[in-house]
């Protein structure tokens, strides 16, 4: 199936997709900050530059978009109909890299939590908050 827009338009559209300060990330940051949690953003010294780092709790929160990180059994994690080989390689590569990043963070002693784009509602954010608060203070 051919794309409905030309290559230049598609390229411009894709370049507008952000990797930082996304709507789900801002929602999570706003909620967790309002609950009194303090965090660092995109810590460059950690594998994968986690979205939110809670040093006091030795916990990181990765906020994944359902499409680009291929959320299992999610209606937003579909395989595009055009250029299937490219997208399959791209999306499965993202999933593999996410797994390697999580393993690397855990080897360094960090608790890793993942929040999916489709889970940025109040109940899911409250559950994340409880998991972070219940974790013991980290000591390296």
Short mmCIF file of C-alpha atoms in Angstrom, two decimals:
data_model
loop_
_atom_site.label_atom_id
_atom_site.label_comp_id
_atom_site.label_asym_id
_atom_site.label_seq_id
_atom_site.Cartn_x
_atom_site.Cartn_y
_atom_site.Cartn_z
CA UNK A 1 0.00 0.00 0.00
CA UNK A 2 1.36 3.40 -0.95
CA UNK A 3 1.72 6.16 1.59
CA UNK A 4 -1.01 8.82 1.44
CA UNK A 5 1.50 11.67 1.58
CA UNK A 6 4.68 12.32 -0.39
CA UNK A 7 8.14 11.54 1.00
CA UNK A 8 8.95 15.15 1.94
CA UNK A 9 5.70 15.55 3.88
CA UNK A 10 6.18 12.21 5.67
CA UNK A 11 9.75 13.17 6.55
CA UNK A 12 8.60 16.51 7.96
CA UNK A 13 5.85 14.78 9.95
CA UNK A 14 8.23 12.19 11.40
CA UNK A 15 10.81 14.85 12.34
CA UNK A 16 8.19 16.47 14.60
CA UNK A 17 7.99 13.39 16.82
CA UNK A 18 9.77 14.25 20.04
CA UNK A 19 11.96 12.04 22.19
CA UNK A 20 11.88 14.33 25.26
CA UNK A 21 9.11 16.33 26.89
CA UNK A 22 6.38 14.25 25.28
CA UNK A 23 2.80 14.60 26.46
CA UNK A 24 2.89 11.30 28.46
CA UNK A 25 6.21 12.31 30.03
CA UNK A 26 4.90 15.74 31.03
CA UNK A 27 1.76 14.19 32.52
CA UNK A 28 3.81 11.75 34.61
CA UNK A 29 6.26 14.45 35.70
CA UNK A 30 3.45 16.77 36.74
CA UNK A 31 1.64 14.05 38.71
CA UNK A 32 4.71 12.67 40.49
CA UNK A 33 6.06 16.14 41.32
CA UNK A 34 2.67 17.12 42.79
CA UNK A 35 2.95 14.08 45.09
CA UNK A 36 6.27 15.34 46.41
CA UNK A 37 8.67 13.14 44.45
CA UNK A 38 11.78 14.82 43.13
CA UNK A 39 13.67 13.51 40.16
CA UNK A 40 16.30 14.17 37.54
CA UNK A 41 15.51 14.23 33.84
CA UNK A 42 17.32 12.16 31.20
CA UNK A 43 20.44 11.34 33.22
CA UNK A 44 23.15 11.07 30.59
CA UNK A 45 25.44 8.98 32.79
CA UNK A 46 22.93 6.10 32.97
CA UNK A 47 22.33 3.59 30.18
CA UNK A 48 19.51 4.68 27.88
CA UNK A 49 19.24 8.14 29.51
CA UNK A 50 16.10 7.23 31.54
CA UNK A 51 13.22 9.71 31.35
CA UNK A 52 12.93 10.17 35.13
CA UNK A 53 15.54 9.23 37.72
CA UNK A 54 14.63 9.10 41.43
CA UNK A 55 18.07 8.96 43.11
CA UNK A 56 16.67 8.82 46.65
CA UNK A 57 14.71 5.67 45.78
CA UNK A 58 17.33 4.30 43.35
CA UNK A 59 14.56 3.96 40.77
CA UNK A 60 14.25 5.01 37.13
CA UNK A 61 11.06 5.46 35.14
CA UNK A 62 11.05 4.89 31.42
CA UNK A 63 8.02 6.37 29.65
CA UNK A 64 7.47 4.53 26.40
CA UNK A 65 5.28 5.43 23.47
CA UNK A 66 3.08 2.46 22.61
CA UNK A 67 3.78 2.62 18.86
CA UNK A 68 7.54 3.17 18.82
CA UNK A 69 8.27 0.77 21.69
CA UNK A 70 5.69 -1.77 20.48
CA UNK A 71 3.58 -2.19 23.64
CA UNK A 72 2.35 -5.82 23.72
CA UNK A 73 -1.40 -6.25 23.19
CA UNK A 74 -1.99 -2.51 22.81
CA UNK A 75 -4.22 -1.07 20.11
CA UNK A 76 -1.67 1.70 19.48
CA UNK A 77 1.16 -0.76 18.80
CA UNK A 78 0.27 -1.73 15.25
CA UNK A 79 2.51 -2.58 12.32
CA UNK A 80 2.19 -0.01 9.52
CA UNK A 81 0.91 -1.35 6.22
CA UNK A 82 3.44 0.47 4.04
CA UNK A 83 7.19 -0.20 4.12
CA UNK A 84 6.64 -3.18 6.43
CA UNK A 85 10.22 -4.47 6.34
CA UNK A 86 11.58 -1.11 7.50
CA UNK A 87 9.03 -0.74 10.31
CA UNK A 88 9.39 -4.31 11.51
CA UNK A 89 13.18 -3.90 11.76
CA UNK A 90 12.80 -0.45 13.40
CA UNK A 91 10.18 -1.41 16.00
CA UNK A 92 11.72 -4.76 16.94
CA UNK A 93 15.10 -3.04 17.21
CA UNK A 94 13.58 -0.56 19.66
CA UNK A 95 12.15 -3.42 21.75
CA UNK A 96 15.52 -5.21 21.78
CA UNK A 97 17.37 -2.01 22.77
CA UNK A 98 14.83 -1.36 25.55
CA UNK A 99 15.51 -4.83 26.96
CA UNK A 100 19.27 -4.31 26.90
CA UNK A 101 18.90 -0.93 28.59
CA UNK A 102 16.72 -2.38 31.35
CA UNK A 103 19.24 -5.19 31.96
CA UNK A 104 22.12 -2.70 32.12
CA UNK A 105 20.27 -0.49 34.60
CA UNK A 106 19.36 -3.47 36.80
CA UNK A 107 22.99 -4.66 36.77
CA UNK A 108 23.90 -1.23 38.15
CA UNK A 109 21.39 -1.75 40.98
CA UNK A 110 18.54 0.43 39.73
CA UNK A 111 14.88 -0.53 39.99
CA UNK A 112 13.40 0.01 36.53
CA UNK A 113 9.75 0.92 36.02
CA UNK A 114 8.10 1.30 32.62
CA UNK A 115 5.07 3.48 32.05
CA UNK A 116 3.34 3.12 28.69
CA UNK A 117 1.76 6.02 26.84
CA UNK A 118 -1.71 4.41 27.14
CA UNK A 119 -1.26 4.16 30.94
CA UNK A 120 -0.89 7.84 31.81
CA UNK A 121 -4.23 8.01 33.59
CA UNK A 122 -4.67 8.58 37.33
CA UNK A 123 -4.85 4.90 38.46
CA UNK A 124 -1.67 3.89 36.63
CA UNK A 125 0.23 6.98 37.78
CA UNK A 126 -0.91 6.33 41.37
CA UNK A 127 0.41 2.76 41.11
CA UNK A 128 3.77 4.03 39.84
CA UNK A 129 3.88 6.54 42.70
CA UNK A 130 3.25 3.77 45.26
CA UNK A 131 5.97 1.56 43.76
CA UNK A 132 8.51 4.36 43.86
CA UNK A 133 7.60 5.37 47.42
CA UNK A 134 7.70 1.77 48.65
CA UNK A 135 11.19 1.16 47.27
CA UNK A 136 13.97 1.43 49.78
CA UNK A 137 16.38 4.31 49.61
CA UNK A 138 19.26 3.40 47.35
CA UNK A 139 22.81 3.14 48.45
CA UNK A 140 25.49 2.57 45.87
#
